[in-house]
């Protein structure tokens, strides 16, 4: 993903300012609470030990191609990173960083097309996708292109609003719902006819709620209207006073289902009337690689592409050994067209 030159210029200026604020926090001129309110918007937090920090790399759908894997491996080597962790939102977190490593890493990642912007704090977070979307047997269709479009859009407008809390968006390919699309702030589930089911205002955690079904057959080209509508809906009706109640699932407690639907569709219909958010150019990735033979293993899954396979790897506790990105990169040099996904 590459953002516009105008967006990047603004982001670079923000990173420069954040670098100074991180220094002020390190020198105890900025409180932990005030710093957290700033750093979250950059996908970074101070750890329990104030001397160590975390940076979260947004990877839409957890996709880690060869180029990004090489960038990660080089980052680990150059900054002597001691701990990598994969998050439940399909991102990679760099832990135990010194304060003066934070901004340079964020800057380098942005120039490489990986953004930490809105990776934390009160923002639309990393867009999640069924890990095997595009290759899984029995799926409705590959939802990755739509997730990519939503990720690019939410990043492009994240400067324009202040939400009560975070917003998590997930896309399910219709087979694998390990991303819990029905229990997210916004969840799209692929239908065999090429449309989506849409659930909103769900969430796991305290007072968990299944999302409210909004649409049975949502036209994919209208997805961005519904996403922006969800942002505006949350900004209008979300709880700005009590952070413990400032997630979309609590709107199910303050609004009756019919009222919730009425207000949400009022906002979405207004956006549709204005226009400008239609998705027309969305292309599914074509996999034309040829394989041969069969494999039988609990960790090897046959793909929908004949004689191609996916291999599962489960690091204990989601902690990825720091030498693994380099080892994987060396392994992939012998395997053209292979991609890593974080589940």
Coordinates of C-alpha atoms in Angstrom, one line a residue:
X1 CA 0.0 0.0 0.0
X2 CA 1.3 3.4 -0.9
X3 CA -0.4 6.6 0.4
X4 CA -0.5 9.9 -1.5
X5 CA 2.4 12.4 -1.4
X6 CA 0.3 14.9 0.5
X7 CA -0.7 12.3 3.1
X8 CA 2.9 11.2 3.5
X9 CA 4.2 14.7 3.9
X10 CA 1.7 15.2 6.7
X11 CA 2.6 11.9 8.3
X12 CA 6.3 12.6 8.2
X13 CA 5.7 15.9 10.0
X14 CA 3.7 14.1 12.6
X15 CA 6.5 11.5 13.1
X16 CA 9.0 14.3 13.7
X17 CA 6.7 15.8 16.3
X18 CA 6.2 12.4 17.9
X19 CA 9.9 11.9 18.1
X20 CA 10.2 15.0 20.2
X21 CA 7.3 13.9 22.4
X22 CA 8.8 10.5 22.9
X23 CA 12.0 12.2 24.1
X24 CA 10.0 14.4 26.5
X25 CA 8.4 11.2 27.9
X26 CA 11.8 9.6 28.3
X27 CA 13.0 12.7 30.2
X28 CA 9.8 12.7 32.4
X29 CA 8.6 15.9 31.0
X30 CA 5.4 14.2 29.7
X31 CA 3.2 11.9 31.8
X32 CA 2.5 8.3 30.9
X33 CA -1.2 9.1 30.5
X34 CA -0.5 12.0 28.2
X35 CA 2.1 10.1 26.2
X36 CA -0.2 7.1 25.8
X37 CA -2.9 9.4 24.3
X38 CA -0.3 10.5 21.7
X39 CA 1.6 7.4 21.0
X40 CA -1.4 5.1 20.4
X41 CA -2.2 7.0 17.3
X42 CA 1.2 5.9 16.0
X43 CA 0.7 2.3 16.9
X44 CA 3.3 2.6 19.7
X45 CA 3.1 2.3 23.5
X46 CA 5.6 2.5 26.4
X47 CA 5.9 -0.8 28.1
X48 CA 5.7 -1.4 31.9
X49 CA 9.3 -0.4 32.0
X50 CA 9.2 3.2 30.8
X51 CA 12.6 2.7 29.2
X52 CA 11.2 0.2 26.7
X53 CA 8.7 0.7 23.9
X54 CA 6.6 -1.3 21.4
X55 CA 5.8 -0.4 17.8
X56 CA 3.0 -2.2 15.9
X57 CA 3.3 -2.6 12.1
X58 CA -0.1 -2.6 10.4
X59 CA -0.3 -5.4 7.8
X60 CA -3.7 -5.6 6.1
X61 CA -5.0 -9.1 6.4
X62 CA -1.7 -10.1 8.0
X63 CA -0.1 -10.3 4.5
X64 CA 3.6 -10.5 4.6
X65 CA 5.1 -10.8 1.1
X66 CA 8.7 -11.3 0.3
X67 CA 9.6 -7.6 0.1
X68 CA 8.0 -6.9 3.5
X69 CA 9.6 -10.0 5.0
X70 CA 13.0 -8.8 3.9
X71 CA 12.3 -5.3 5.4
X72 CA 11.3 -6.9 8.7
X73 CA 14.4 -9.1 8.7
X74 CA 16.7 -6.1 8.0
X75 CA 14.9 -4.1 10.7
X76 CA 15.5 -6.8 13.3
X77 CA 19.2 -6.9 12.4
X78 CA 19.9 -3.2 12.2
X79 CA 18.0 -2.3 15.4
X80 CA 19.0 -5.4 17.3
X81 CA 15.4 -6.1 18.1
X82 CA 15.0 -8.6 20.9
X83 CA 11.3 -9.6 20.7
X84 CA 8.7 -10.0 18.0
X85 CA 5.0 -10.7 18.7
X86 CA 2.1 -11.4 16.4
X87 CA -1.1 -9.8 17.5
X88 CA -4.7 -11.1 17.3
X89 CA -5.4 -8.3 14.7
X90 CA -2.8 -9.8 12.3
X91 CA -0.1 -7.3 13.0
X92 CA 3.6 -7.7 14.0
X93 CA 4.7 -5.9 17.2
X94 CA 8.4 -4.9 17.8
X95 CA 9.1 -5.0 21.5
X96 CA 11.7 -3.8 24.0
X97 CA 12.8 -0.8 21.9
X98 CA 14.7 2.2 23.2
X99 CA 12.9 5.5 23.0
X100 CA 15.2 6.8 20.3
X101 CA 14.4 3.8 18.0
X102 CA 10.7 4.4 17.9
X103 CA 10.3 7.3 15.5
X104 CA 13.1 6.1 13.1
X105 CA 11.4 2.7 12.8
X106 CA 8.0 4.3 12.2
X107 CA 9.6 6.6 9.5
X108 CA 11.4 3.7 7.7
X109 CA 8.3 1.5 7.8
X110 CA 6.2 4.3 6.2
X111 CA 8.7 4.9 3.5
X112 CA 8.5 1.1 2.8
X113 CA 4.7 1.2 2.6
X114 CA 4.0 -0.2 6.0
X115 CA 2.2 2.2 8.3
X116 CA 1.9 2.3 12.1
X117 CA -0.5 5.3 11.8
X118 CA -3.8 4.4 13.6
X119 CA -2.3 1.2 14.8
X120 CA -3.5 2.0 18.3
X121 CA -5.6 4.6 20.1
X122 CA -9.1 5.7 19.0
X123 CA -8.8 4.8 15.3
X124 CA -9.9 2.2 12.8
X125 CA -7.4 -0.5 13.4
X126 CA -5.7 -3.0 11.2
X127 CA -8.2 -4.6 8.8
X128 CA -8.4 -8.4 9.5
X129 CA -9.0 -11.1 6.9
X130 CA -9.5 -14.9 6.9
X131 CA -5.8 -16.0 6.8
X132 CA -6.4 -18.4 3.8
X133 CA -8.6 -16.1 1.8
X134 CA -7.8 -16.6 -1.9
X135 CA -6.5 -20.1 -1.5
X136 CA -9.0 -21.9 0.7
X137 CA -11.1 -24.7 -0.6
X138 CA -14.8 -24.0 -0.5
X139 CA -14.5 -20.2 0.0
X140 CA -17.1 -17.9 -1.6
X141 CA -14.4 -15.6 -3.0
X142 CA -11.1 -13.8 -2.1
X143 CA -12.0 -10.9 0.2
X144 CA -8.4 -9.5 0.3
X145 CA -8.9 -6.8 -2.4
X146 CA -11.9 -5.4 -0.5
X147 CA -10.0 -5.4 2.8
X148 CA -7.1 -3.6 1.0
X149 CA -9.4 -0.9 -0.3
X150 CA -11.0 -0.4 3.2
X151 CA -7.5 -0.2 4.8
X152 CA -6.3 2.4 2.3
X153 CA -9.5 4.4 2.7
X154 CA -9.5 4.4 6.5
X155 CA -5.9 5.4 6.6
X156 CA -6.5 8.2 4.1
X157 CA -9.2 9.8 6.3
X158 CA -8.0 9.0 9.8
X159 CA -7.0 12.6 10.3
X160 CA -10.5 13.8 9.7
X161 CA -12.4 12.5 12.8
X162 CA -12.0 11.7 16.5
X163 CA -13.9 8.5 17.5
X164 CA -14.8 7.5 21.1
X165 CA -12.6 4.4 20.9
X166 CA -11.1 2.0 18.4
X167 CA -13.0 0.4 15.5
X168 CA -12.1 -3.1 14.3
X169 CA -13.1 -4.3 10.9
X170 CA -12.9 -7.9 9.6
X171 CA -13.5 -9.7 6.4
X172 CA -14.4 -13.4 6.3
X173 CA -14.1 -15.4 3.1
X174 CA -17.3 -17.4 4.0
X175 CA -15.5 -20.5 5.2
X176 CA -12.9 -19.4 7.8
X177 CA -14.3 -17.0 10.4
X178 CA -11.3 -17.1 12.7
X179 CA -11.3 -13.3 12.4
X180 CA -14.7 -13.4 14.2
X181 CA -16.4 -11.1 11.7
X182 CA -19.8 -11.6 13.4
X183 CA -18.3 -10.3 16.7
X184 CA -16.5 -7.2 15.4
X185 CA -17.4 -3.5 15.3
X186 CA -17.9 -4.2 11.6
X187 CA -17.8 -7.6 9.9
X188 CA -18.1 -8.5 6.3
X189 CA -18.8 -12.2 5.4
X190 CA -18.6 -13.3 1.7
X191 CA -21.6 -14.9 0.1
X192 CA -21.3 -17.3 -2.8
X193 CA -23.1 -14.9 -5.1
X194 CA -20.3 -12.3 -4.7
X195 CA -22.1 -10.1 -2.2
X196 CA -21.5 -9.7 1.6
X197 CA -23.4 -10.1 4.8
X198 CA -22.7 -7.2 7.1
X199 CA -22.7 -7.2 10.9
X200 CA -22.0 -4.2 13.0
X201 CA -21.7 -3.2 16.7
X202 CA -20.4 -6.6 17.9
X203 CA -17.4 -7.2 20.1
X204 CA -15.6 -9.7 22.3
X205 CA -14.4 -8.9 25.8
X206 CA -16.5 -7.5 28.7
X207 CA -20.2 -7.6 27.9
X208 CA -19.5 -9.2 24.6
X209 CA -22.1 -9.0 21.9
X210 CA -22.8 -10.6 18.6
X211 CA -23.0 -8.1 15.8
X212 CA -26.4 -6.9 14.5
X213 CA -27.1 -8.1 10.9
X214 CA -27.5 -5.1 8.7
X215 CA -27.4 -6.5 5.2
X216 CA -27.8 -9.9 3.7
X217 CA -26.5 -9.1 0.2
X218 CA -24.4 -6.0 0.3
X219 CA -23.1 -4.9 -3.1
X220 CA -19.3 -4.9 -2.9
X221 CA -18.9 -1.7 -4.8
X222 CA -20.7 0.1 -2.0
X223 CA -18.5 -1.1 0.9
X224 CA -16.8 2.3 1.5
X225 CA -20.2 4.0 2.0
X226 CA -20.9 1.5 4.8
X227 CA -17.4 1.9 6.3
X228 CA -17.6 5.6 6.4
X229 CA -21.2 5.4 7.6
X230 CA -20.0 3.2 10.5
X231 CA -17.3 5.8 11.4
X232 CA -19.8 8.6 11.3
X233 CA -22.4 6.6 13.2
X234 CA -19.9 5.8 16.0
X235 CA -18.8 9.4 16.2
X236 CA -22.4 10.5 16.5
X237 CA -23.7 8.0 19.0
X238 CA -20.7 6.6 20.7
X239 CA -19.9 7.3 24.4
X240 CA -17.2 10.0 24.7
X241 CA -17.6 10.3 28.4
X242 CA -17.0 6.7 29.7
X243 CA -14.2 4.8 27.9
X244 CA -15.3 1.5 29.5
X245 CA -18.5 1.9 27.5
X246 CA -17.0 3.6 24.4
X247 CA -17.1 0.6 22.0
X248 CA -19.7 0.1 19.4
X249 CA -21.1 -3.1 21.1
X250 CA -22.5 -0.9 23.9
X251 CA -24.7 0.9 21.4
X252 CA -26.8 -2.2 21.5
X253 CA -27.6 -1.3 25.1
X254 CA -28.4 2.3 24.5
X255 CA -30.4 1.8 21.2
X256 CA -33.1 -0.7 20.3
X257 CA -32.1 -2.8 17.3
X258 CA -34.6 -1.1 15.0
X259 CA -33.5 2.4 16.0
X260 CA -29.8 1.3 15.6
X261 CA -30.6 0.2 12.0
X262 CA -32.7 3.3 11.3
X263 CA -29.9 5.7 12.3
X264 CA -27.1 3.7 10.6
X265 CA -28.9 3.5 7.3
X266 CA -29.9 7.2 7.5
X267 CA -26.2 8.0 7.6
X268 CA -25.2 5.5 4.9
X269 CA -28.0 6.6 2.6
X270 CA -26.9 10.2 3.0
X271 CA -23.4 9.2 2.0
X272 CA -24.7 7.3 -1.0
X273 CA -26.7 10.4 -2.1
X274 CA -23.4 12.4 -2.1
X275 CA -21.5 9.7 -4.0
X276 CA -17.8 9.5 -4.6
X277 CA -17.0 6.3 -2.7
X278 CA -17.9 3.6 -5.2
X279 CA -15.4 0.7 -5.6
X280 CA -15.1 -0.2 -9.3
X281 CA -11.5 -1.4 -9.7
X282 CA -11.1 -4.4 -7.4
X283 CA -9.2 -7.3 -8.8
X284 CA -8.7 -10.7 -7.3
X285 CA -5.1 -11.9 -7.3
X286 CA -4.5 -14.5 -10.0
X287 CA -2.4 -17.5 -8.8
X288 CA -1.2 -19.4 -11.9
X289 CA 1.6 -21.3 -10.2
X290 CA 1.7 -25.0 -11.0
X291 CA 2.3 -27.8 -8.4
X292 CA 2.4 -31.6 -8.4
X293 CA 1.8 -34.4 -6.0
X294 CA 0.0 -34.7 -2.7
X295 CA 1.1 -34.2 0.9
X296 CA -0.6 -35.6 4.1
X297 CA 0.2 -33.7 7.3
X298 CA -1.7 -32.1 10.1
X299 CA 0.1 -28.8 9.3
X300 CA -0.3 -28.9 5.5
X301 CA -3.5 -27.7 4.0
X302 CA -4.5 -28.3 0.3
X303 CA -5.4 -25.1 -1.5
X304 CA -8.2 -24.6 -4.0
X305 CA -5.5 -24.2 -6.6
X306 CA -4.7 -27.8 -7.7
X307 CA -1.6 -29.3 -6.1
X308 CA -0.6 -26.2 -4.2
X309 CA -0.5 -26.1 -0.4
X310 CA -0.4 -23.9 2.7
X311 CA 1.7 -24.8 5.7
X312 CA 0.8 -23.7 9.3
X313 CA 3.4 -22.6 11.7
X314 CA 2.4 -21.8 15.3
X315 CA 5.0 -19.9 17.4
X316 CA 4.4 -20.4 21.1
X317 CA 2.3 -17.6 22.5
X318 CA 2.5 -15.8 19.2
X319 CA 6.1 -14.8 20.0
X320 CA 8.1 -15.1 16.8
X321 CA 11.8 -15.9 17.3
X322 CA 13.8 -12.9 16.0
X323 CA 15.9 -15.1 13.8
X324 CA 12.8 -16.5 12.0
X325 CA 12.2 -13.6 9.5
X326 CA 15.7 -14.1 8.1
X327 CA 15.3 -17.9 8.0
X328 CA 12.0 -17.6 6.3
X329 CA 13.4 -15.2 3.8
X330 CA 16.2 -17.6 2.9
X331 CA 13.7 -20.4 2.6
X332 CA 11.4 -18.4 0.3
X333 CA 14.3 -17.6 -2.0
X334 CA 13.8 -21.2 -3.3
X335 CA 10.0 -20.8 -3.5
X336 CA 8.6 -18.4 -6.1
X337 CA 5.2 -16.8 -5.5
X338 CA 5.0 -17.8 -1.9
X339 CA 3.4 -15.4 0.7
X340 CA 3.2 -15.5 4.5
X341 CA 0.0 -14.6 6.3
X342 CA -0.5 -13.9 10.0
X343 CA -3.6 -15.6 11.4

